[in-house]
PDB file of C-alpha atoms and ligand atoms in Angstrom:
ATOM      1  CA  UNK A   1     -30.519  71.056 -19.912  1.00 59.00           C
ATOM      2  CA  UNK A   2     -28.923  68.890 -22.558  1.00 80.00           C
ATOM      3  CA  UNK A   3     -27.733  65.530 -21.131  1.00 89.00           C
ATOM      4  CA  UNK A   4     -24.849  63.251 -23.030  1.00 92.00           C
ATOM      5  CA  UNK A   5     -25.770  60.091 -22.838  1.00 93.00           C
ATOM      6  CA  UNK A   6     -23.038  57.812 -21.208  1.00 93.00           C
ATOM      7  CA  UNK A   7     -21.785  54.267 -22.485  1.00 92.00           C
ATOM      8  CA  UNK A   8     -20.168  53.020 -19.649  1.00 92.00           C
ATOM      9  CA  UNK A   9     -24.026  53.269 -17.720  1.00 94.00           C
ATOM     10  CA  UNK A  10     -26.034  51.513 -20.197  1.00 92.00           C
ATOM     11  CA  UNK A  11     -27.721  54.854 -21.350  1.00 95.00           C
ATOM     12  CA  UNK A  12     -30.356  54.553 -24.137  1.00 96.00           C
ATOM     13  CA  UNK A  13     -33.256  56.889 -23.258  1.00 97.00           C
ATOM     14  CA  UNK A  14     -36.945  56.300 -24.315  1.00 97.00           C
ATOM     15  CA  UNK A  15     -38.247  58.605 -26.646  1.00 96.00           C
ATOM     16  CA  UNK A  16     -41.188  57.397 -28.294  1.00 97.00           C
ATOM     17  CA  UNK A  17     -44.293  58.065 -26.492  1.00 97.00           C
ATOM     18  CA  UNK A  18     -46.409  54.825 -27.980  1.00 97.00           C
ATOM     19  CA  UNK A  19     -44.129  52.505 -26.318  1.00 97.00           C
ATOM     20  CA  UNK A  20     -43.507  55.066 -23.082  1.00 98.00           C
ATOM     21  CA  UNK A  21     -47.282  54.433 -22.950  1.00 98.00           C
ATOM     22  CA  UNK A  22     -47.481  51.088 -23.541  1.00 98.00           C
ATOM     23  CA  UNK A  23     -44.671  50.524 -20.876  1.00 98.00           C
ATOM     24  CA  UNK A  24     -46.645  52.507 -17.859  1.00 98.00           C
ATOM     25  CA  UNK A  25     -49.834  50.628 -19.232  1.00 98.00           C
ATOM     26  CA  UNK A  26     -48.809  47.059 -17.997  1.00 98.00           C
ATOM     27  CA  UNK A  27     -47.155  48.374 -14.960  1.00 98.00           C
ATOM     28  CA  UNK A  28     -51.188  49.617 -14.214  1.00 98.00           C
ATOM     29  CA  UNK A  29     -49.652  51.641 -11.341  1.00 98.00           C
ATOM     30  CA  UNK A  30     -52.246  52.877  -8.822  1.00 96.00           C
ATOM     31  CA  UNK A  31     -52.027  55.552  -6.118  1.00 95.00           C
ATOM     32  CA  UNK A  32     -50.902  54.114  -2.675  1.00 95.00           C
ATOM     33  CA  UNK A  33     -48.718  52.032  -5.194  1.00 98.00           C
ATOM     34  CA  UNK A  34     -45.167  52.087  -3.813  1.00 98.00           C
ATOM     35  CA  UNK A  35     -43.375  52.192  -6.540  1.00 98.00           C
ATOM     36  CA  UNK A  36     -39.164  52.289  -7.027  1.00 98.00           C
ATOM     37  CA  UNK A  37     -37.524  53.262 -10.314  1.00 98.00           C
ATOM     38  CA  UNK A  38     -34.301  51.834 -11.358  1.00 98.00           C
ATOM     39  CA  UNK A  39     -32.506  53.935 -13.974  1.00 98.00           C
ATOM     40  CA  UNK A  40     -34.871  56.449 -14.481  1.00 98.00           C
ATOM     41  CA  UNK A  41     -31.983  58.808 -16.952  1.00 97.00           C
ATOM     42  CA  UNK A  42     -34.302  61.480 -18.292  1.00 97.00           C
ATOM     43  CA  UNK A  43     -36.836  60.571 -16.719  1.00 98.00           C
ATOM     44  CA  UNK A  44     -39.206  59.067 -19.540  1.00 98.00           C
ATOM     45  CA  UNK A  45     -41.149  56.799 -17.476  1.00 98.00           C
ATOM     46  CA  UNK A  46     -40.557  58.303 -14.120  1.00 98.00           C
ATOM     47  CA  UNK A  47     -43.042  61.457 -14.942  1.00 98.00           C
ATOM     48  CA  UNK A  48     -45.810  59.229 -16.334  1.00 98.00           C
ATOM     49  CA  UNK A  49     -45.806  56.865 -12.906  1.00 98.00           C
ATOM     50  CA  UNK A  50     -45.692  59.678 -10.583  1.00 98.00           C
ATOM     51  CA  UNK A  51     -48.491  61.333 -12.285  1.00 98.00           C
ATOM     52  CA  UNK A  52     -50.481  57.763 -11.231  1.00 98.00           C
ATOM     53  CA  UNK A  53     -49.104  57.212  -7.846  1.00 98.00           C
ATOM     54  CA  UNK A  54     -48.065  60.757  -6.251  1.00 97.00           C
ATOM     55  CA  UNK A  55     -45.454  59.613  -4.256  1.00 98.00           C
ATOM     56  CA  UNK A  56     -42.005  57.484  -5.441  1.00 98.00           C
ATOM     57  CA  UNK A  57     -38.501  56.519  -5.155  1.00 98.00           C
ATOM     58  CA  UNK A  58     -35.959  55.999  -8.157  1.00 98.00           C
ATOM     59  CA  UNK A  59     -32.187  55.174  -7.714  1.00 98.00           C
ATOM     60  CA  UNK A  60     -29.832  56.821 -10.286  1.00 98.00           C
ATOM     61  CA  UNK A  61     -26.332  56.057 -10.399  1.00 97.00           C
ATOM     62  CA  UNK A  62     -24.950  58.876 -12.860  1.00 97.00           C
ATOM     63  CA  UNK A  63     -25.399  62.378 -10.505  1.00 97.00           C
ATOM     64  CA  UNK A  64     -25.105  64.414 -14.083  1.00 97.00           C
ATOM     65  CA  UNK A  65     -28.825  63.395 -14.342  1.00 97.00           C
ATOM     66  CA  UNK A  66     -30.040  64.363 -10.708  1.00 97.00           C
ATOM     67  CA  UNK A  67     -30.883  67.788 -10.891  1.00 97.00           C
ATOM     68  CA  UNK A  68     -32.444  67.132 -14.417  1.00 97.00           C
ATOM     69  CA  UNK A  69     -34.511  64.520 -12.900  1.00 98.00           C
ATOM     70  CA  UNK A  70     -35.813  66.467  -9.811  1.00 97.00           C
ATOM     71  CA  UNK A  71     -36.420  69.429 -12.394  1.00 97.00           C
ATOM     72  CA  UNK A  72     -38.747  67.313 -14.847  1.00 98.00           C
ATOM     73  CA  UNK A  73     -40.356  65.596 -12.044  1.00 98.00           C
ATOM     74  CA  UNK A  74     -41.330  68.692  -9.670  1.00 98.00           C
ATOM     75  CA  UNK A  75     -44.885  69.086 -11.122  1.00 98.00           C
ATOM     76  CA  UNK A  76     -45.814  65.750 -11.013  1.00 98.00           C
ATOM     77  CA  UNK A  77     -45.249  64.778  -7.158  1.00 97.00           C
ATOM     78  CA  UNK A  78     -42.600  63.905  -4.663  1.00 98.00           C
ATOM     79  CA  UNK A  79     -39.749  61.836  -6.224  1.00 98.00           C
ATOM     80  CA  UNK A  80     -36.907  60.539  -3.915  1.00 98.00           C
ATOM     81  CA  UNK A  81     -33.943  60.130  -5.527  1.00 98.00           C
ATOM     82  CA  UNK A  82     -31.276  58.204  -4.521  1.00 98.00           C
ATOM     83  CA  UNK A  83     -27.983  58.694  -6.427  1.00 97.00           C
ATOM     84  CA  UNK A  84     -26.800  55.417  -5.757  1.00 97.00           C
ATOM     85  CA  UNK A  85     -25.481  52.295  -7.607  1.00 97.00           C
ATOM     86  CA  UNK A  86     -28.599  50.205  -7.342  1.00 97.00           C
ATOM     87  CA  UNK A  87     -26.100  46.974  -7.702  1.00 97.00           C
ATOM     88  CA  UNK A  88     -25.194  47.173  -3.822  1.00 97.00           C
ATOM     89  CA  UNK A  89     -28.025  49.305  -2.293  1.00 97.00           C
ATOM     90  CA  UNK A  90     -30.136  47.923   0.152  1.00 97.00           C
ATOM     91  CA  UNK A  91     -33.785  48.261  -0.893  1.00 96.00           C
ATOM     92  CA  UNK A  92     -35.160  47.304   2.109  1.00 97.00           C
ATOM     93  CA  UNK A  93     -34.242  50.719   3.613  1.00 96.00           C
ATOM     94  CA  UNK A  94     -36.959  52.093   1.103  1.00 97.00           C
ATOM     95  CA  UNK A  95     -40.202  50.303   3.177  1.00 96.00           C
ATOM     96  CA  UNK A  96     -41.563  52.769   4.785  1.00 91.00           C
ATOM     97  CA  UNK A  97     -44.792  50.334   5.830  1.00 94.00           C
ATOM     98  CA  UNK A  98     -46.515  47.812   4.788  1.00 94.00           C
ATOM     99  CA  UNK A  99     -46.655  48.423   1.437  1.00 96.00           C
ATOM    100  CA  UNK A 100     -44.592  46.220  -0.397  1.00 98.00           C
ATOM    101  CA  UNK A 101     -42.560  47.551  -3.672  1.00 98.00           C
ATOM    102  CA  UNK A 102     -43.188  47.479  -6.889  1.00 98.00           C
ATOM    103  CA  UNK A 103     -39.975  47.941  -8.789  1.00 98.00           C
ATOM    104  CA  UNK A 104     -39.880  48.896 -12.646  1.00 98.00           C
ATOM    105  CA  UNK A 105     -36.721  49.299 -14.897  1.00 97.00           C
ATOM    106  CA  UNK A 106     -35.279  49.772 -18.039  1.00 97.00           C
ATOM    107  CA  UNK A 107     -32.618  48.545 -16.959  1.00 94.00           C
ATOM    108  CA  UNK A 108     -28.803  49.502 -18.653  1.00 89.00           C
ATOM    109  CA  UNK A 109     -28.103  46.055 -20.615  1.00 83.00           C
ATOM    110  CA  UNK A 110     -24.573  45.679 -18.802  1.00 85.00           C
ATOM    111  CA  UNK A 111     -25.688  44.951 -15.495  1.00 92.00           C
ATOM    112  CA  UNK A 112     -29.057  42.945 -16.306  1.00 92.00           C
ATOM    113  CA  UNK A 113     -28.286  40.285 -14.653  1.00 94.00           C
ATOM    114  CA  UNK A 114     -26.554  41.178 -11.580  1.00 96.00           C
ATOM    115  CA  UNK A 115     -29.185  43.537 -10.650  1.00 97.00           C
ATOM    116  CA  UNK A 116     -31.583  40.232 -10.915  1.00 97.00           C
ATOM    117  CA  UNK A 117     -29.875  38.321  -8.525  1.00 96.00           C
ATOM    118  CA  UNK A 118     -29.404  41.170  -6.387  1.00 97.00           C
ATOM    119  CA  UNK A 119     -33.191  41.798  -6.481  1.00 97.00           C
ATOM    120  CA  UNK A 120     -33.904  38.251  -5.578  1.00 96.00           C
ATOM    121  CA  UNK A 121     -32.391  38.249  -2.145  1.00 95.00           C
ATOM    122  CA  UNK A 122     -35.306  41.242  -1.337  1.00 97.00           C
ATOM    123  CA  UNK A 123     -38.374  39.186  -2.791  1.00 96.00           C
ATOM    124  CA  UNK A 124     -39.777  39.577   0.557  1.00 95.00           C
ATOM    125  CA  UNK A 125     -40.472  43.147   0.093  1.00 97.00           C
ATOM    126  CA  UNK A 126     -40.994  42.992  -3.377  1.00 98.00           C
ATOM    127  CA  UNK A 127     -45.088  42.644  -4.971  1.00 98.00           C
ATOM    128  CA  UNK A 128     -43.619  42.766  -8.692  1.00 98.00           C
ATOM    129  CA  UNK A 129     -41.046  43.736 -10.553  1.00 98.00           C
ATOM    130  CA  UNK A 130     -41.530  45.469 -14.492  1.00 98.00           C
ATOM    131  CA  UNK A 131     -38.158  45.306 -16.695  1.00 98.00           C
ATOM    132  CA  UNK A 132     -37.360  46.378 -20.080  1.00 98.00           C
ATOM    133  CA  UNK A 133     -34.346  43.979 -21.058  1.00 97.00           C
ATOM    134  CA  UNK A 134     -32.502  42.680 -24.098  1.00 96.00           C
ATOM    135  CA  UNK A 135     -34.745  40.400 -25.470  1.00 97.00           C
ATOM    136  CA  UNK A 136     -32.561  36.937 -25.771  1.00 96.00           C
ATOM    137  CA  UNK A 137     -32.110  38.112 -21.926  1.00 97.00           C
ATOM    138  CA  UNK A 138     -35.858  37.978 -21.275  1.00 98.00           C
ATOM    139  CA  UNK A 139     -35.795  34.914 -23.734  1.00 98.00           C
ATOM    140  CA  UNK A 140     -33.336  32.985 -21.146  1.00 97.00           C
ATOM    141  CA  UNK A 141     -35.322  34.554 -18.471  1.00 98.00           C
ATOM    142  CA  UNK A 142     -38.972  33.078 -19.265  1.00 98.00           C
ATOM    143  CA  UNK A 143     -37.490  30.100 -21.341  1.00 98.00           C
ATOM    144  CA  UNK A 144     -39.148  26.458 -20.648  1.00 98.00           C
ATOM    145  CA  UNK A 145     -36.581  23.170 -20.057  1.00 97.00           C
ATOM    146  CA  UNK A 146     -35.678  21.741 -23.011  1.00 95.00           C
ATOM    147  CA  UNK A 147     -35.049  24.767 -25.082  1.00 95.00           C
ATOM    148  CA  UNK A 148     -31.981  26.025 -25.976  1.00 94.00           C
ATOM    149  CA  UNK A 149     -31.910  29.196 -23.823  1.00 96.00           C
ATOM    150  CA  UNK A 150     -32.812  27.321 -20.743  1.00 97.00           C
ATOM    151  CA  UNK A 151     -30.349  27.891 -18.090  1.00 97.00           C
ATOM    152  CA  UNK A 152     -28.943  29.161 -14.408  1.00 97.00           C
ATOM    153  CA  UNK A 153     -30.823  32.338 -15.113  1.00 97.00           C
ATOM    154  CA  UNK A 154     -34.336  30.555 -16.195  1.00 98.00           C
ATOM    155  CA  UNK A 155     -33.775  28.342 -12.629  1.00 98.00           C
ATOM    156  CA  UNK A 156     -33.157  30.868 -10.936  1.00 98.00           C
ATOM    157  CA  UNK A 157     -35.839  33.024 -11.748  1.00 98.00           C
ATOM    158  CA  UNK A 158     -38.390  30.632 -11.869  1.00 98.00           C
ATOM    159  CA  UNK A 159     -37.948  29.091  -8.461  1.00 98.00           C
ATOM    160  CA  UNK A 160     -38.723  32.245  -6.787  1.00 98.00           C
ATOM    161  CA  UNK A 161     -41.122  34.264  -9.531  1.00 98.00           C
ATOM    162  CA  UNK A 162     -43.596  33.611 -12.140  1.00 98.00           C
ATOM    163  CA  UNK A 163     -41.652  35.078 -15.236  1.00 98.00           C
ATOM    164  CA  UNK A 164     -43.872  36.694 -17.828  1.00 98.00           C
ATOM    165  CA  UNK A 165     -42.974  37.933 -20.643  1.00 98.00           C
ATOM    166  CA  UNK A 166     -44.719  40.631 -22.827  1.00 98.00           C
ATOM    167  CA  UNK A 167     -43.826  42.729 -25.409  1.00 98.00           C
ATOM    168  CA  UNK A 168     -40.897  43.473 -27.749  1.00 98.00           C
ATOM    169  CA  UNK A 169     -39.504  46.891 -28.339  1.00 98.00           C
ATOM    170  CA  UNK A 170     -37.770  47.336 -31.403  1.00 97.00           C
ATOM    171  CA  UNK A 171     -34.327  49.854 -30.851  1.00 97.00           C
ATOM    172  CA  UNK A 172     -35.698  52.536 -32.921  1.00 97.00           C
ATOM    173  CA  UNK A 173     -37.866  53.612 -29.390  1.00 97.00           C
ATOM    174  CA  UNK A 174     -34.175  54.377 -27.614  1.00 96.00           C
ATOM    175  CA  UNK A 175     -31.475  57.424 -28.080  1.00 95.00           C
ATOM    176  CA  UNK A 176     -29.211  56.184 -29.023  1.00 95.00           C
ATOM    177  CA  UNK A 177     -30.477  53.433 -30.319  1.00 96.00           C
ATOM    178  CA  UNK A 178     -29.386  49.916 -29.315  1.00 94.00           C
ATOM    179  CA  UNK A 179     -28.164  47.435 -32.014  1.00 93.00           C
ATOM    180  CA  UNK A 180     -30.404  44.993 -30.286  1.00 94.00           C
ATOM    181  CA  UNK A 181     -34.285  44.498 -29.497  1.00 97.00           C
ATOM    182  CA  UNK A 182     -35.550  44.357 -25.898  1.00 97.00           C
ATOM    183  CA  UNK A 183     -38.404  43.225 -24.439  1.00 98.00           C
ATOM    184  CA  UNK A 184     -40.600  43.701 -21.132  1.00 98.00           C
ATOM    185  CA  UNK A 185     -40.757  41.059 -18.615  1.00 98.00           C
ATOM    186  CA  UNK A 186     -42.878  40.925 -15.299  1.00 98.00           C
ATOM    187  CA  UNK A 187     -41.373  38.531 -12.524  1.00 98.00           C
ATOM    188  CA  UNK A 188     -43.751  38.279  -9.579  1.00 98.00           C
ATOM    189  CA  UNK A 189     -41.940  36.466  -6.809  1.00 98.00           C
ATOM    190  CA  UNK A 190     -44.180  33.346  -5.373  1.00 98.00           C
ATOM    191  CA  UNK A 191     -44.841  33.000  -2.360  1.00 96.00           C
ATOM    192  CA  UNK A 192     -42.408  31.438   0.485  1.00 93.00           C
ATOM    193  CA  UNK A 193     -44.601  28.080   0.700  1.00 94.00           C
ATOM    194  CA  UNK A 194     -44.415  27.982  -3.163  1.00 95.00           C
ATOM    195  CA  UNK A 195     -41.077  28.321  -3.594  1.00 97.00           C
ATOM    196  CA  UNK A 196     -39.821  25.853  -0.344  1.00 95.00           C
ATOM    197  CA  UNK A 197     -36.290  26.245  -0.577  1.00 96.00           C
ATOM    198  CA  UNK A 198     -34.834  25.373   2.786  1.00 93.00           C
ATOM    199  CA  UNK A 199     -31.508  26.486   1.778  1.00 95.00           C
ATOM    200  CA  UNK A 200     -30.759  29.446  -0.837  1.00 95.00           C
ATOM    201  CA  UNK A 201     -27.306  29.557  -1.168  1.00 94.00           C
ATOM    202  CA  UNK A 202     -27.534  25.347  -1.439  1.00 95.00           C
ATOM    203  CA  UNK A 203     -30.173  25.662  -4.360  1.00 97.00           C
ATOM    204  CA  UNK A 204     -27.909  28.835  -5.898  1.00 96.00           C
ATOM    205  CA  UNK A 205     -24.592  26.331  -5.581  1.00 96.00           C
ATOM    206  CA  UNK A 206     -26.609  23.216  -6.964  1.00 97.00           C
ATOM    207  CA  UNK A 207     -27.717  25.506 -10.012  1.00 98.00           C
ATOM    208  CA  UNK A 208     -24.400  26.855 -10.961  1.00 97.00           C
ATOM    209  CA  UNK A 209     -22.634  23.893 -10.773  1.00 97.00           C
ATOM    210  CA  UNK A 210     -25.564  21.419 -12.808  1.00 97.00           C
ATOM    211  CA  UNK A 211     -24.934  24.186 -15.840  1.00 97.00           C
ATOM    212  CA  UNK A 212     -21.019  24.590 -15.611  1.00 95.00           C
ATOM    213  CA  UNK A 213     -20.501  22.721 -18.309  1.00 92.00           C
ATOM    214  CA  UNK A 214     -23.702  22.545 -20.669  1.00 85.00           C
ATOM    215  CA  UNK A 215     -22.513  19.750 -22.760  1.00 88.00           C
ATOM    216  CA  UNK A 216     -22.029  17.211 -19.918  1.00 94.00           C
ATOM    217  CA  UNK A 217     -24.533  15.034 -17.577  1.00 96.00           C
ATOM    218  CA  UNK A 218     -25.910  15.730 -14.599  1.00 96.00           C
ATOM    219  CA  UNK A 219     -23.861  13.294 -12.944  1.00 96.00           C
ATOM    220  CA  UNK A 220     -20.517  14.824 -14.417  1.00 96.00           C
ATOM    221  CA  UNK A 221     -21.496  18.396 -13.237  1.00 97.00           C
ATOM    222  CA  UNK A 222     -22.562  17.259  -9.760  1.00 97.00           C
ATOM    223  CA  UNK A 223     -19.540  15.179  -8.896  1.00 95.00           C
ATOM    224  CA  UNK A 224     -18.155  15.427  -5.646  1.00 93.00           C
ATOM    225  CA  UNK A 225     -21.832  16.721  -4.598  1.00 94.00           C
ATOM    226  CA  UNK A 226     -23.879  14.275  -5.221  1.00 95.00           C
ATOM    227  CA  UNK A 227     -23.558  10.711  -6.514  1.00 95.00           C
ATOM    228  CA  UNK A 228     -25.090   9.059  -9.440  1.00 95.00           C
ATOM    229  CA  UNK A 229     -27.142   6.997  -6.711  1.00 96.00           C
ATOM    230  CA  UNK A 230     -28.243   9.715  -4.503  1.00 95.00           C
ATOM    231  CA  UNK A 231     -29.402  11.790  -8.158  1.00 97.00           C
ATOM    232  CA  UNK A 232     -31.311   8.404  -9.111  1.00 96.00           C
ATOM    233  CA  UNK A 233     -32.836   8.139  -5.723  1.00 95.00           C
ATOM    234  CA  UNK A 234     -34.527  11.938  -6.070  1.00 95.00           C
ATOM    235  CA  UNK A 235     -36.658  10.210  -9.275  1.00 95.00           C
ATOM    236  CA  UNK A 236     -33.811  12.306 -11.119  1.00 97.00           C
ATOM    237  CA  UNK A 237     -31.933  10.527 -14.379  1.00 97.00           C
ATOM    238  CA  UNK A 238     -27.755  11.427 -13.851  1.00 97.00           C
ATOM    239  CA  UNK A 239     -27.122  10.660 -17.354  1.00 97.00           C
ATOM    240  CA  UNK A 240     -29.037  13.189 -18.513  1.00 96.00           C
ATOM    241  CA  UNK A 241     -28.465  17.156 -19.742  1.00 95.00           C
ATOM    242  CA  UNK A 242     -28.665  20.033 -16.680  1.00 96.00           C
ATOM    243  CA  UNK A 243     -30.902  21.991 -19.267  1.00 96.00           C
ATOM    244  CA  UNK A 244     -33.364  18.878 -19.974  1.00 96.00           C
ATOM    245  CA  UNK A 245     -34.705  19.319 -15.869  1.00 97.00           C
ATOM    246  CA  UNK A 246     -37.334  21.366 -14.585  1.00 97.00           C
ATOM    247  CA  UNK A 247     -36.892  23.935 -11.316  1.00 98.00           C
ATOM    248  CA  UNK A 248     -38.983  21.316  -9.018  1.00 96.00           C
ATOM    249  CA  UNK A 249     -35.859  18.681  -9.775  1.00 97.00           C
ATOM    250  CA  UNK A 250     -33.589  21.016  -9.157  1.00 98.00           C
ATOM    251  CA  UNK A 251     -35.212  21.708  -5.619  1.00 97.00           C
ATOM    252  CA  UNK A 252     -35.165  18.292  -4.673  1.00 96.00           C
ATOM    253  CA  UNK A 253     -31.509  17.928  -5.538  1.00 97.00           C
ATOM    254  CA  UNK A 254     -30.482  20.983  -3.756  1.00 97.00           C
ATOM    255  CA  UNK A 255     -32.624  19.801  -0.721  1.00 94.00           C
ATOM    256  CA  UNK A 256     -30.336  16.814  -0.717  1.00 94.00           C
ATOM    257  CA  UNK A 257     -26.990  18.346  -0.492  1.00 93.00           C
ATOM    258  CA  UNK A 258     -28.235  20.456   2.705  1.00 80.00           C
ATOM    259  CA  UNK A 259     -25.772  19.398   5.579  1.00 71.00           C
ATOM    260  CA  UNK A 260     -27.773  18.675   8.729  1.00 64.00           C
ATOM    261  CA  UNK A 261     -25.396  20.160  11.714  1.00 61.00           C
TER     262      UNK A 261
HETATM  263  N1  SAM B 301     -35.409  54.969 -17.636  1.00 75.89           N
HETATM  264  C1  SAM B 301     -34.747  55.752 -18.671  1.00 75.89           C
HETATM  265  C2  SAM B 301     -35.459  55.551 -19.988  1.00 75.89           C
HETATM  266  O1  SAM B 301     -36.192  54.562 -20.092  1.00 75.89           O
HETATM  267  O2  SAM B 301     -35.286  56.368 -20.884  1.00 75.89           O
HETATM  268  C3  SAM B 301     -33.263  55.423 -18.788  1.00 75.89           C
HETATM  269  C4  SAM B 301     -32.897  54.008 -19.165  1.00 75.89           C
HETATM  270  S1  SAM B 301     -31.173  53.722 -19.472  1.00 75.89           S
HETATM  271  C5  SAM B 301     -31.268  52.231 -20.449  1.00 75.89           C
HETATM  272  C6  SAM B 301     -30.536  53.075 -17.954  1.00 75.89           C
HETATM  273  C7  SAM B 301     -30.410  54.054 -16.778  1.00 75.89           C
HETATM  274  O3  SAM B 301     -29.871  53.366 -15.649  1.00 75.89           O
HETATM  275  C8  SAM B 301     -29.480  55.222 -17.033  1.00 75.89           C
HETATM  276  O4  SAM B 301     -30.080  56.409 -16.598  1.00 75.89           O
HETATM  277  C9  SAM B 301     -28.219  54.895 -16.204  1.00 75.89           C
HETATM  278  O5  SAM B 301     -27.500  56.026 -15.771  1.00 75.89           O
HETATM  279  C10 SAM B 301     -28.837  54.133 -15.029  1.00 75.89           C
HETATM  280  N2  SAM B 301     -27.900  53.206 -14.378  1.00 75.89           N
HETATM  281  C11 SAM B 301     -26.885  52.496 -14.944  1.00 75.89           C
HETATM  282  N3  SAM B 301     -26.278  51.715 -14.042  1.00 75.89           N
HETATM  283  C12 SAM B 301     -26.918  51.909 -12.860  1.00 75.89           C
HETATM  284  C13 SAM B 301     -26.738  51.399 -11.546  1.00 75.89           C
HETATM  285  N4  SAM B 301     -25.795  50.497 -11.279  1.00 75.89           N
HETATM  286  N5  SAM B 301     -27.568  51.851 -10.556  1.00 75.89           N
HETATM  287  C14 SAM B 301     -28.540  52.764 -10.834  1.00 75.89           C
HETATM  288  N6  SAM B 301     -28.754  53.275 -12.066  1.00 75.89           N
HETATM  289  C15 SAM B 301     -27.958  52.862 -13.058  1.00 75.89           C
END
């Protein structure tokens, strides 16, 4: 069946079996793996990691695809498909025991980082999480403080998951091909203890407003938050650049903004 791929869902569909290999090699998936697809268009990686675990889910927004997914996948195990945006579906109704899941994507460029943040608020039943993203995404992702591409989404991430990055694929892999490169990035959310963030949405509010405006201090972006004093009593500089900060700062000056009822 010949599929057109479609624009407005991000579709560039793996064709070169190096990389497809590569790809399923760091995701080392292993039977009893549970093991949930994002994306998985014409199925390119989806055969590969059912032939290693038996068993998955993938969610698929575009229902042109299904029955060409459920066709290519039928000799290689039990796929459950879920035609469903993955943007508002609630992955913890995949558990189905202890096993936690191990999602893997490549995801549509479009919705990158939505899907992110959506994944975050399901760390608990996440073990890791494989992504093939544009690479100056994965570049903001992984990025240290002090560079240039250090931001919300490099906080964000890295207060709840070590961020690694591995590999660049160039967009000659893709059909279409991309105009830009991507790269594969495993986040592996830490553990609750690690992370000690009494209050999410406090830390996510803190975050968003340090970076509003890039060019100005801490003690600009905060105002009305937190005072100059209360920054400089958290061992935190307020004259100083959001991006110039690492997560643990930004913890403690989330922690203080928490309202105590
Ligand atoms: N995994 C395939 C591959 O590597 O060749 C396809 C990757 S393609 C970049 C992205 C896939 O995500 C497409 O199949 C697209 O239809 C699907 N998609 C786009 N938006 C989605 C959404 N919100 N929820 C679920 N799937 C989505």
């Amino acid at each position: 069946m010949h599929h057109r791929p479609k624009k407005r869902f991000g579709q560039n569909f793996l064709h070169d079996p190096v990389v497809i290999g590569k790809i399923v090699k760091v995701i080392a998936a292993k039977p009893g793996d549970h093991l949930v697809e994002i994306g998985p268009g014409q199925a390119a990686l989806t055969i590969p990691l059912l032939q290693a675990v038996g068993e998955m889910d993938a969610i698929e927004i575009d229902r042109d695809l299904a029955p060409l997914i459920q066709d290519a996948c039928a000799p290689h195990g039990i796929l459950h498909l879920h035609n469903v945006d993955a943007l508002t579906f609630d992955i913890h109704e995949l558990r189905r025991d202890q096993r936690p899941l191990r999602i893997v994507g490549n995801l549509p460029y479009n919705i990158s980082t939505p899907i992110l943040f959506h994944l975050l608020d399901y760390r608990d039943d996440i073990q890791d999480m494989h992504f093939m993203l544009q690479k100056e995404v994965v570049e903001r992702m992984a990025a240290d403080p002090g560079s240039k591409t250090y931001g919300r989404l490099s906080v964000m991430l890295q207060a709840y998951c070590k961020v690694e990055r591995l590999f660049d694929i160039g967009p000659g892999a893709f059909k279409p091909a991309p105009k830009v490169d991507s790269s594969i990035v495993r986040l592996t959310p830490l553990p609750e203890k690690v992370v000690g963030i009494a209050d999410p949405q406090a830390f996510a509010e803190l975050v968003r407003r340090a970076f509003s405006q890039r060019r100005k201090t801490l003690r600009n972006n905060l105002k009305g938050m937190l005072s100059g004093e209360q920054i400089k009593a958290l061992g935190v500089d307020p004259g100083v650049r959001p991006e110039t900060l690492d997560v643990s700062a930004f913890k403690r000056l989330a922690s203080a903004t928490i309202k105590i009822p």
